[in-house]
Amino acid sequence: QELFADTALSLTYQGNKTSNLPVALNTNLRQVGVLPDGRRQWSTTNRPDPRFGNIFVSSSVGEQRYDGLVATLTKRYSHGYSVQLSYHLSKTRGTAFVNDFTGFGVFTSPSDPLDVSVDDGPSDFDMRNRFSATAVWQPEFKGLSGAAAAALNGWKVSTRIIASDGFRFNATTGQDTNGDTIFNDRPSGQDYNSFELPAYVTADLRLDRSISLGGRSLELIAEGFNLTNRLNPTNVNRTWGPNAAANASFNTPTAAETARQFQLAVRFSF
């Protein structure tokens, strides 16, 4: 919808649902009781079929659903500048094991080997809020002439700002708490993906100018990334530990985006 001259607003809804996604269920365990919080406990002794160890059966019982709303305000290029603002509100939810896109869930088992519903929750790729802004400005100082005009006119400044929530992540005890031989058990009382990585915020800037050299061109480029030098973690320690209180190192960053960077470039086209 055009609001003003060269300015438009768009609203877009996107949604999809997938079902019958595969998951591997371990059918050769024996239940021996329940944990203090009510979760089932398993044992590898006296298996239903003692001839074998774990028997994983692929079952198409997984599902995921995505709903997203995108609002975009665009100022098309005119009068020397353009701007685009975008806000994305979304929700992705499903059963945990279908986040294994490499194996399509076949090699991933739920934390309860016979009850996939205990791992229903936000997807690993659930990011509720994301804002981005891009702008391009090509100033033209018409009152200048001679060397001043040659030095200041012809430059183009572009910028990008992104701010978003972090992705969700799952806390685990780091132990095989329920005895099913798989180390994906959560602390008592914690739902799947109930934690969130730190928010992501970055601002980038680019300055460039193209100089015509009689059929050839010389382009000067200066770029800066993560100008505020913000720490943007991409992963954290996800091991809560076996106790009621989390380990001291839980949820502390283990990997992060690159710190502030600058680069200069010259491009010669002929």
PDB file of C-alpha atoms in Angstrom:
ATOM      1  CA  GLN A   1       0.000   0.000   0.000  1.00  0.00           C
ATOM      2  CA  GLU A   2       1.513   3.330  -1.075  1.00  0.00           C
ATOM      3  CA  LEU A   3       1.359   5.872   1.748  1.00  0.00           C
ATOM      4  CA  PHE A   4       3.156   8.840   0.216  1.00  0.00           C
ATOM      5  CA  ALA A   5       5.148   9.527  -2.921  1.00  0.00           C
ATOM      6  CA  ASP A   6       7.865   6.861  -3.179  1.00  0.00           C
ATOM      7  CA  THR A   7       6.813   5.362   0.185  1.00  0.00           C
ATOM      8  CA  ALA A   8       4.945   2.083   0.627  1.00  0.00           C
ATOM      9  CA  LEU A   9       3.920  -0.211   3.478  1.00  0.00           C
ATOM     10  CA  SER A  10       3.437  -3.952   3.095  1.00  0.00           C
ATOM     11  CA  LEU A  11       2.091  -6.554   5.526  1.00  0.00           C
ATOM     12  CA  THR A  12       2.690 -10.234   4.812  1.00  0.00           C
ATOM     13  CA  TYR A  13       1.564 -13.333   6.686  1.00  0.00           C
ATOM     14  CA  GLN A  14       3.419 -16.577   6.140  1.00  0.00           C
ATOM     15  CA  GLY A  15       2.436 -19.876   7.670  1.00  0.00           C
ATOM     16  CA  ASN A  16       3.085 -23.548   7.151  1.00  0.00           C
ATOM     17  CA  LYS A  17       2.557 -26.797   8.962  1.00  0.00           C
ATOM     18  CA  THR A  18       4.380 -30.054   8.400  1.00  0.00           C
ATOM     19  CA  SER A  19       3.288 -33.403   9.756  1.00  0.00           C
ATOM     20  CA  ASN A  20       4.301 -37.057   9.591  1.00  0.00           C
ATOM     21  CA  LEU A  21       7.932 -36.133  10.256  1.00  0.00           C
ATOM     22  CA  PRO A  22      10.165 -39.072  11.227  1.00  0.00           C
ATOM     23  CA  VAL A  23      11.628 -39.791  14.656  1.00  0.00           C
ATOM     24  CA  ALA A  24      13.589 -42.729  16.031  1.00  0.00           C
ATOM     25  CA  LEU A  25      11.917 -44.481  18.971  1.00  0.00           C
ATOM     26  CA  ASN A  26      13.894 -46.914  21.100  1.00  0.00           C
ATOM     27  CA  THR A  27      11.560 -49.875  21.554  1.00  0.00           C
ATOM     28  CA  ASN A  28      13.949 -52.224  23.354  1.00  0.00           C
ATOM     29  CA  LEU A  29      14.043 -50.714  26.848  1.00  0.00           C
ATOM     30  CA  ARG A  30      12.286 -51.755  30.035  1.00  0.00           C
ATOM     31  CA  GLN A  31      10.557 -49.262  32.287  1.00  0.00           C
ATOM     32  CA  VAL A  32      11.668 -49.674  35.889  1.00  0.00           C
ATOM     33  CA  GLY A  33       9.862 -46.837  37.608  1.00  0.00           C
ATOM     34  CA  VAL A  34       9.622 -43.077  37.605  1.00  0.00           C
ATOM     35  CA  LEU A  35      11.919 -40.229  38.574  1.00  0.00           C
ATOM     36  CA  PRO A  36      10.995 -37.953  41.518  1.00  0.00           C
ATOM     37  CA  ASP A  37       9.375 -35.494  39.086  1.00  0.00           C
ATOM     38  CA  GLY A  38       7.210 -38.184  37.488  1.00  0.00           C
ATOM     39  CA  ARG A  39       9.200 -38.834  34.325  1.00  0.00           C
ATOM     40  CA  ARG A  40       9.572 -42.480  33.366  1.00  0.00           C
ATOM     41  CA  GLN A  41      12.819 -44.286  34.140  1.00  0.00           C
ATOM     42  CA  TRP A  42      14.286 -46.993  31.925  1.00  0.00           C
ATOM     43  CA  SER A  43      16.763 -49.844  32.114  1.00  0.00           C
ATOM     44  CA  THR A  44      18.780 -51.896  29.638  1.00  0.00           C
ATOM     45  CA  THR A  45      18.571 -55.038  31.792  1.00  0.00           C
ATOM     46  CA  ASN A  46      15.934 -57.635  30.913  1.00  0.00           C
ATOM     47  CA  ARG A  47      15.179 -55.958  27.605  1.00  0.00           C
ATOM     48  CA  PRO A  48      11.958 -56.930  25.774  1.00  0.00           C
ATOM     49  CA  ASP A  49      14.161 -58.615  23.163  1.00  0.00           C
ATOM     50  CA  PRO A  50      17.358 -59.696  24.960  1.00  0.00           C
ATOM     51  CA  ARG A  51      18.994 -60.729  21.686  1.00  0.00           C
ATOM     52  CA  PHE A  52      19.646 -57.090  20.795  1.00  0.00           C
ATOM     53  CA  GLY A  53      20.709 -53.819  22.333  1.00  0.00           C
ATOM     54  CA  ASN A  54      18.836 -50.640  21.435  1.00  0.00           C
ATOM     55  CA  ILE A  55      16.293 -51.066  18.656  1.00  0.00           C
ATOM     56  CA  PHE A  56      15.342 -47.786  17.011  1.00  0.00           C
ATOM     57  CA  VAL A  57      12.148 -47.759  14.980  1.00  0.00           C
ATOM     58  CA  SER A  58      11.552 -44.816  12.674  1.00  0.00           C
ATOM     59  CA  SER A  59       8.021 -43.498  13.123  1.00  0.00           C
ATOM     60  CA  SER A  60       6.350 -40.601  11.279  1.00  0.00           C
ATOM     61  CA  VAL A  61       4.812 -38.897  14.300  1.00  0.00           C
ATOM     62  CA  GLY A  62       6.542 -35.513  14.344  1.00  0.00           C
ATOM     63  CA  GLU A  63       5.160 -32.119  13.363  1.00  0.00           C
ATOM     64  CA  GLN A  64       6.105 -28.462  13.264  1.00  0.00           C
ATOM     65  CA  ARG A  65       4.203 -25.248  12.614  1.00  0.00           C
ATOM     66  CA  TYR A  66       5.446 -21.793  11.619  1.00  0.00           C
ATOM     67  CA  ASP A  67       3.487 -18.536  11.732  1.00  0.00           C
ATOM     68  CA  GLY A  68       5.068 -15.217  10.802  1.00  0.00           C
ATOM     69  CA  LEU A  69       4.010 -11.642  10.173  1.00  0.00           C
ATOM     70  CA  VAL A  70       6.323  -9.287   8.274  1.00  0.00           C
ATOM     71  CA  ALA A  71       5.762  -5.519   8.117  1.00  0.00           C
ATOM     72  CA  THR A  72       7.958  -3.578   5.692  1.00  0.00           C
ATOM     73  CA  LEU A  73       8.109   0.176   5.165  1.00  0.00           C
ATOM     74  CA  THR A  74       9.989   1.144   1.998  1.00  0.00           C
ATOM     75  CA  LYS A  75      11.099   4.579   0.836  1.00  0.00           C
ATOM     76  CA  ARG A  76      12.177   4.041  -2.766  1.00  0.00           C
ATOM     77  CA  TYR A  77      15.290   5.792  -4.018  1.00  0.00           C
ATOM     78  CA  SER A  78      14.619   9.451  -4.769  1.00  0.00           C
ATOM     79  CA  HIS A  79      16.145  12.776  -3.785  1.00  0.00           C
ATOM     80  CA  GLY A  80      19.416  10.984  -3.159  1.00  0.00           C
ATOM     81  CA  TYR A  81      18.348   8.391  -0.596  1.00  0.00           C
ATOM     82  CA  SER A  82      16.326   5.240   0.072  1.00  0.00           C
ATOM     83  CA  VAL A  83      15.252   3.552   3.318  1.00  0.00           C
ATOM     84  CA  GLN A  84      13.696   0.213   4.197  1.00  0.00           C
ATOM     85  CA  LEU A  85      12.464  -0.778   7.663  1.00  0.00           C
ATOM     86  CA  SER A  86      11.300  -4.313   8.350  1.00  0.00           C
ATOM     87  CA  TYR A  87       9.833  -6.014  11.420  1.00  0.00           C
ATOM     88  CA  HIS A  88       9.308  -9.781  11.616  1.00  0.00           C
ATOM     89  CA  LEU A  89       7.129 -11.357  14.316  1.00  0.00           C
ATOM     90  CA  SER A  90       7.117 -15.144  14.183  1.00  0.00           C
ATOM     91  CA  LYS A  91       6.587 -18.335  16.123  1.00  0.00           C
ATOM     92  CA  THR A  92       7.839 -21.841  15.331  1.00  0.00           C
ATOM     93  CA  ARG A  93       6.742 -24.754  17.448  1.00  0.00           C
ATOM     94  CA  GLY A  94       6.829 -28.516  17.203  1.00  0.00           C
ATOM     95  CA  THR A  95       8.415 -31.663  18.533  1.00  0.00           C
ATOM     96  CA  ALA A  96      12.096 -31.409  19.357  1.00  0.00           C
ATOM     97  CA  PHE A  97      13.503 -34.211  17.267  1.00  0.00           C
ATOM     98  CA  VAL A  98      12.389 -32.764  13.938  1.00  0.00           C
ATOM     99  CA  ASN A  99      14.965 -29.995  14.402  1.00  0.00           C
ATOM    100  CA  ASP A 100      17.466 -32.598  13.165  1.00  0.00           C
ATOM    101  CA  PHE A 101      17.292 -31.541   9.518  1.00  0.00           C
ATOM    102  CA  THR A 102      20.460 -33.464   8.592  1.00  0.00           C
ATOM    103  CA  GLY A 103      19.008 -36.828   9.506  1.00  0.00           C
ATOM    104  CA  PHE A 104      15.371 -35.755   9.102  1.00  0.00           C
ATOM    105  CA  GLY A 105      14.738 -36.987  12.645  1.00  0.00           C
ATOM    106  CA  VAL A 106      15.614 -40.595  11.851  1.00  0.00           C
ATOM    107  CA  PHE A 107      18.715 -40.473  14.077  1.00  0.00           C
ATOM    108  CA  THR A 108      17.145 -38.342  16.803  1.00  0.00           C
ATOM    109  CA  SER A 109      15.149 -39.669  19.729  1.00  0.00           C
ATOM    110  CA  PRO A 110      12.878 -37.866  22.197  1.00  0.00           C
ATOM    111  CA  SER A 111      13.932 -37.601  25.828  1.00  0.00           C
ATOM    112  CA  ASP A 112      11.240 -40.168  26.655  1.00  0.00           C
ATOM    113  CA  PRO A 113      11.786 -43.016  24.162  1.00  0.00           C
ATOM    114  CA  LEU A 114       8.071 -43.805  23.906  1.00  0.00           C
ATOM    115  CA  ASP A 115       6.423 -40.413  24.426  1.00  0.00           C
ATOM    116  CA  VAL A 116       7.234 -37.720  21.868  1.00  0.00           C
ATOM    117  CA  SER A 117       4.855 -35.205  23.460  1.00  0.00           C
ATOM    118  CA  VAL A 118       7.273 -34.482  26.318  1.00  0.00           C
ATOM    119  CA  ASP A 119       9.523 -32.724  23.782  1.00  0.00           C
ATOM    120  CA  ASP A 120       6.863 -30.455  22.335  1.00  0.00           C
ATOM    121  CA  GLY A 121       7.962 -26.831  22.467  1.00  0.00           C
ATOM    122  CA  PRO A 122       9.496 -23.931  20.562  1.00  0.00           C
ATOM    123  CA  SER A 123      11.673 -24.915  17.622  1.00  0.00           C
ATOM    124  CA  ASP A 124      15.441 -24.472  17.658  1.00  0.00           C
ATOM    125  CA  PHE A 125      14.847 -21.843  14.963  1.00  0.00           C
ATOM    126  CA  ASP A 126      12.152 -19.962  16.847  1.00  0.00           C
ATOM    127  CA  MET A 127      12.995 -16.234  16.794  1.00  0.00           C
ATOM    128  CA  ARG A 128      10.058 -14.140  17.968  1.00  0.00           C
ATOM    129  CA  ASN A 129      11.198 -10.643  17.006  1.00  0.00           C
ATOM    130  CA  ARG A 130      13.555  -9.343  14.325  1.00  0.00           C
ATOM    131  CA  PHE A 131      14.012  -5.742  13.173  1.00  0.00           C
ATOM    132  CA  SER A 132      16.194  -4.591  10.302  1.00  0.00           C
ATOM    133  CA  ALA A 133      16.861  -1.203   8.751  1.00  0.00           C
ATOM    134  CA  THR A 134      18.787  -0.449   5.584  1.00  0.00           C
ATOM    135  CA  ALA A 135      19.485   2.930   4.044  1.00  0.00           C
ATOM    136  CA  VAL A 136      21.408   4.352   1.103  1.00  0.00           C
ATOM    137  CA  TRP A 137      22.380   8.011   0.822  1.00  0.00           C
ATOM    138  CA  GLN A 138      24.145   9.591  -2.137  1.00  0.00           C
ATOM    139  CA  PRO A 139      24.639  13.255  -1.261  1.00  0.00           C
ATOM    140  CA  GLU A 140      24.943  15.917  -3.949  1.00  0.00           C
ATOM    141  CA  PHE A 141      26.323  19.231  -2.768  1.00  0.00           C
ATOM    142  CA  LYS A 142      25.144  21.474  -5.562  1.00  0.00           C
ATOM    143  CA  GLY A 143      26.633  24.634  -4.113  1.00  0.00           C
ATOM    144  CA  LEU A 144      30.170  23.321  -4.496  1.00  0.00           C
ATOM    145  CA  SER A 145      32.437  23.586  -7.495  1.00  0.00           C
ATOM    146  CA  GLY A 146      35.972  22.771  -8.514  1.00  0.00           C
ATOM    147  CA  ALA A 147      38.096  20.631  -6.210  1.00  0.00           C
ATOM    148  CA  ALA A 148      35.571  20.708  -3.365  1.00  0.00           C
ATOM    149  CA  ALA A 149      32.800  19.330  -5.589  1.00  0.00           C
ATOM    150  CA  ALA A 150      35.121  16.660  -6.985  1.00  0.00           C
ATOM    151  CA  ALA A 151      36.154  15.591  -3.486  1.00  0.00           C
ATOM    152  CA  LEU A 152      32.742  15.532  -1.786  1.00  0.00           C
ATOM    153  CA  ASN A 153      30.253  14.635  -4.503  1.00  0.00           C
ATOM    154  CA  GLY A 154      29.849  11.128  -5.914  1.00  0.00           C
ATOM    155  CA  TRP A 155      30.135   9.244  -2.615  1.00  0.00           C
ATOM    156  CA  LYS A 156      27.515   6.712  -1.550  1.00  0.00           C
ATOM    157  CA  VAL A 157      26.840   5.841   2.079  1.00  0.00           C
ATOM    158  CA  SER A 158      24.893   2.706   2.972  1.00  0.00           C
ATOM    159  CA  THR A 159      24.090   1.204   6.346  1.00  0.00           C
ATOM    160  CA  ARG A 160      22.425  -1.837   7.848  1.00  0.00           C
ATOM    161  CA  ILE A 161      21.107  -2.271  11.388  1.00  0.00           C
ATOM    162  CA  ILE A 162      19.754  -5.574  12.705  1.00  0.00           C
ATOM    163  CA  ALA A 163      18.252  -6.287  16.126  1.00  0.00           C
ATOM    164  CA  SER A 164      16.671  -9.613  16.986  1.00  0.00           C
ATOM    165  CA  ASP A 165      15.841 -11.999  19.770  1.00  0.00           C
ATOM    166  CA  GLY A 166      18.147 -14.964  20.196  1.00  0.00           C
ATOM    167  CA  PHE A 167      17.298 -18.473  19.073  1.00  0.00           C
ATOM    168  CA  ARG A 168      15.879 -20.889  21.622  1.00  0.00           C
ATOM    169  CA  PHE A 169      17.962 -23.626  23.218  1.00  0.00           C
ATOM    170  CA  ASN A 170      17.442 -26.695  25.341  1.00  0.00           C
ATOM    171  CA  ALA A 171      19.053 -27.195  28.749  1.00  0.00           C
ATOM    172  CA  THR A 172      20.265 -30.696  29.594  1.00  0.00           C
ATOM    173  CA  THR A 173      21.638 -32.344  32.700  1.00  0.00           C
ATOM    174  CA  GLY A 174      24.690 -33.661  30.880  1.00  0.00           C
ATOM    175  CA  GLN A 175      23.821 -37.133  32.146  1.00  0.00           C
ATOM    176  CA  ASP A 176      21.600 -40.044  31.145  1.00  0.00           C
ATOM    177  CA  THR A 177      19.118 -39.143  33.871  1.00  0.00           C
ATOM    178  CA  ASN A 178      16.313 -41.507  32.846  1.00  0.00           C
ATOM    179  CA  GLY A 179      18.503 -44.478  31.846  1.00  0.00           C
ATOM    180  CA  ASP A 180      17.501 -44.674  28.174  1.00  0.00           C
ATOM    181  CA  THR A 181      21.190 -44.541  27.045  1.00  0.00           C
ATOM    182  CA  ILE A 182      20.703 -41.125  25.389  1.00  0.00           C
ATOM    183  CA  PHE A 183      22.134 -37.976  26.952  1.00  0.00           C
ATOM    184  CA  ASN A 184      19.329 -35.532  26.140  1.00  0.00           C
ATOM    185  CA  ASP A 185      17.520 -35.344  29.488  1.00  0.00           C
ATOM    186  CA  ARG A 186      16.437 -31.972  30.843  1.00  0.00           C
ATOM    187  CA  PRO A 187      16.553 -30.722  34.433  1.00  0.00           C
ATOM    188  CA  SER A 188      13.436 -31.372  36.470  1.00  0.00           C
ATOM    189  CA  GLY A 189      10.634 -28.959  35.650  1.00  0.00           C
ATOM    190  CA  GLN A 190      12.235 -27.561  32.471  1.00  0.00           C
ATOM    191  CA  ASP A 191      10.334 -27.659  29.193  1.00  0.00           C
ATOM    192  CA  TYR A 192      11.998 -28.173  25.844  1.00  0.00           C
ATOM    193  CA  ASN A 193      13.771 -25.035  24.552  1.00  0.00           C
ATOM    194  CA  SER A 194      12.704 -22.955  27.533  1.00  0.00           C
ATOM    195  CA  PHE A 195      15.855 -20.828  27.303  1.00  0.00           C
ATOM    196  CA  GLU A 196      16.917 -18.211  24.780  1.00  0.00           C
ATOM    197  CA  LEU A 197      20.289 -17.111  23.431  1.00  0.00           C
ATOM    198  CA  PRO A 198      21.198 -13.446  24.047  1.00  0.00           C
ATOM    199  CA  ALA A 199      19.729 -10.858  21.695  1.00  0.00           C
ATOM    200  CA  TYR A 200      21.616 -10.002  18.515  1.00  0.00           C
ATOM    201  CA  VAL A 201      22.313  -6.365  17.609  1.00  0.00           C
ATOM    202  CA  THR A 202      24.701  -5.094  14.950  1.00  0.00           C
ATOM    203  CA  ALA A 203      25.273  -1.976  12.861  1.00  0.00           C
ATOM    204  CA  ASP A 204      27.308  -1.943   9.628  1.00  0.00           C
ATOM    205  CA  LEU A 205      28.392   0.964   7.443  1.00  0.00           C
ATOM    206  CA  ARG A 206      29.769   1.177   3.908  1.00  0.00           C
ATOM    207  CA  LEU A 207      31.259   4.154   2.068  1.00  0.00           C
ATOM    208  CA  ASP A 208      32.113   3.843  -1.590  1.00  0.00           C
ATOM    209  CA  ARG A 209      32.773   5.932  -4.645  1.00  0.00           C
ATOM    210  CA  SER A 210      33.187   5.054  -8.306  1.00  0.00           C
ATOM    211  CA  ILE A 211      35.550   7.201 -10.389  1.00  0.00           C
ATOM    212  CA  SER A 212      35.248   7.079 -14.177  1.00  0.00           C
ATOM    213  CA  LEU A 213      38.567   6.826 -16.026  1.00  0.00           C
ATOM    214  CA  GLY A 214      37.541   7.056 -19.678  1.00  0.00           C
ATOM    215  CA  GLY A 215      35.837   3.722 -20.206  1.00  0.00           C
ATOM    216  CA  ARG A 216      37.385   2.253 -17.085  1.00  0.00           C
ATOM    217  CA  SER A 217      36.409   2.780 -13.477  1.00  0.00           C
ATOM    218  CA  LEU A 218      38.072   2.868 -10.088  1.00  0.00           C
ATOM    219  CA  GLU A 219      35.956   2.094  -7.032  1.00  0.00           C
ATOM    220  CA  LEU A 220      37.052   3.073  -3.502  1.00  0.00           C
ATOM    221  CA  ILE A 221      35.396   1.147  -0.683  1.00  0.00           C
ATOM    222  CA  ALA A 222      35.521   1.488   3.106  1.00  0.00           C
ATOM    223  CA  GLU A 223      33.428  -0.807   5.308  1.00  0.00           C
ATOM    224  CA  GLY A 224      32.837  -1.246   9.009  1.00  0.00           C
ATOM    225  CA  PHE A 225      31.047  -4.184  10.644  1.00  0.00           C
ATOM    226  CA  ASN A 226      29.617  -4.393  14.154  1.00  0.00           C
ATOM    227  CA  LEU A 227      30.525  -0.761  14.707  1.00  0.00           C
ATOM    228  CA  THR A 228      29.473  -0.770  18.364  1.00  0.00           C
ATOM    229  CA  ASN A 229      31.735  -3.796  18.998  1.00  0.00           C
ATOM    230  CA  ARG A 230      28.872  -5.567  20.736  1.00  0.00           C
ATOM    231  CA  LEU A 231      29.337  -9.143  21.932  1.00  0.00           C
ATOM    232  CA  ASN A 232      26.821 -11.233  19.968  1.00  0.00           C
ATOM    233  CA  PRO A 233      26.969 -14.831  21.260  1.00  0.00           C
ATOM    234  CA  THR A 234      26.051 -17.589  18.819  1.00  0.00           C
ATOM    235  CA  ASN A 235      26.209 -20.392  21.372  1.00  0.00           C
ATOM    236  CA  VAL A 236      26.275 -20.874  25.129  1.00  0.00           C
ATOM    237  CA  ASN A 237      26.993 -23.635  27.622  1.00  0.00           C
ATOM    238  CA  ARG A 238      23.744 -25.609  27.573  1.00  0.00           C
ATOM    239  CA  THR A 239      24.584 -28.051  30.390  1.00  0.00           C
ATOM    240  CA  TRP A 240      22.522 -27.237  33.466  1.00  0.00           C
ATOM    241  CA  GLY A 241      23.932 -30.121  35.477  1.00  0.00           C
ATOM    242  CA  PRO A 242      22.248 -32.775  37.649  1.00  0.00           C
ATOM    243  CA  ASN A 243      21.322 -30.506  40.569  1.00  0.00           C
ATOM    244  CA  ALA A 244      18.292 -28.313  41.220  1.00  0.00           C
ATOM    245  CA  ALA A 245      20.394 -25.190  40.721  1.00  0.00           C
ATOM    246  CA  ALA A 246      22.216 -24.638  37.448  1.00  0.00           C
ATOM    247  CA  ASN A 247      25.989 -24.930  37.094  1.00  0.00           C
ATOM    248  CA  ALA A 248      27.816 -21.617  37.398  1.00  0.00           C
ATOM    249  CA  SER A 249      28.885 -21.855  33.754  1.00  0.00           C
ATOM    250  CA  PHE A 250      25.390 -22.562  32.430  1.00  0.00           C
ATOM    251  CA  ASN A 251      24.196 -20.092  29.793  1.00  0.00           C
ATOM    252  CA  THR A 252      27.622 -18.449  29.479  1.00  0.00           C
ATOM    253  CA  PRO A 253      28.845 -17.724  25.917  1.00  0.00           C
ATOM    254  CA  THR A 254      31.028 -20.331  24.198  1.00  0.00           C
ATOM    255  CA  ALA A 255      31.051 -18.773  20.707  1.00  0.00           C
ATOM    256  CA  ALA A 256      30.266 -15.360  19.277  1.00  0.00           C
ATOM    257  CA  GLU A 257      30.088 -13.333  16.093  1.00  0.00           C
ATOM    258  CA  THR A 258      33.212 -11.499  14.968  1.00  0.00           C
ATOM    259  CA  ALA A 259      34.102  -8.339  16.887  1.00  0.00           C
ATOM    260  CA  ARG A 260      34.247  -4.925  15.223  1.00  0.00           C
ATOM    261  CA  GLN A 261      36.009  -5.001  11.860  1.00  0.00           C
ATOM    262  CA  PHE A 262      37.088  -2.441   9.284  1.00  0.00           C
ATOM    263  CA  GLN A 263      38.250  -3.082   5.757  1.00  0.00           C
ATOM    264  CA  LEU A 264      39.399  -0.983   2.824  1.00  0.00           C
ATOM    265  CA  ALA A 265      39.266  -2.023  -0.809  1.00  0.00           C
ATOM    266  CA  VAL A 266      40.069  -0.712  -4.256  1.00  0.00           C
ATOM    267  CA  ARG A 267      38.389  -2.191  -7.330  1.00  0.00           C
ATOM    268  CA  PHE A 268      39.626  -1.433 -10.830  1.00  0.00           C
ATOM    269  CA  SER A 269      37.335  -2.368 -13.727  1.00  0.00           C
ATOM    270  CA  PHE A 270      38.555  -2.402 -17.312  1.00  0.00           C
TER     271      PHE A 270
END
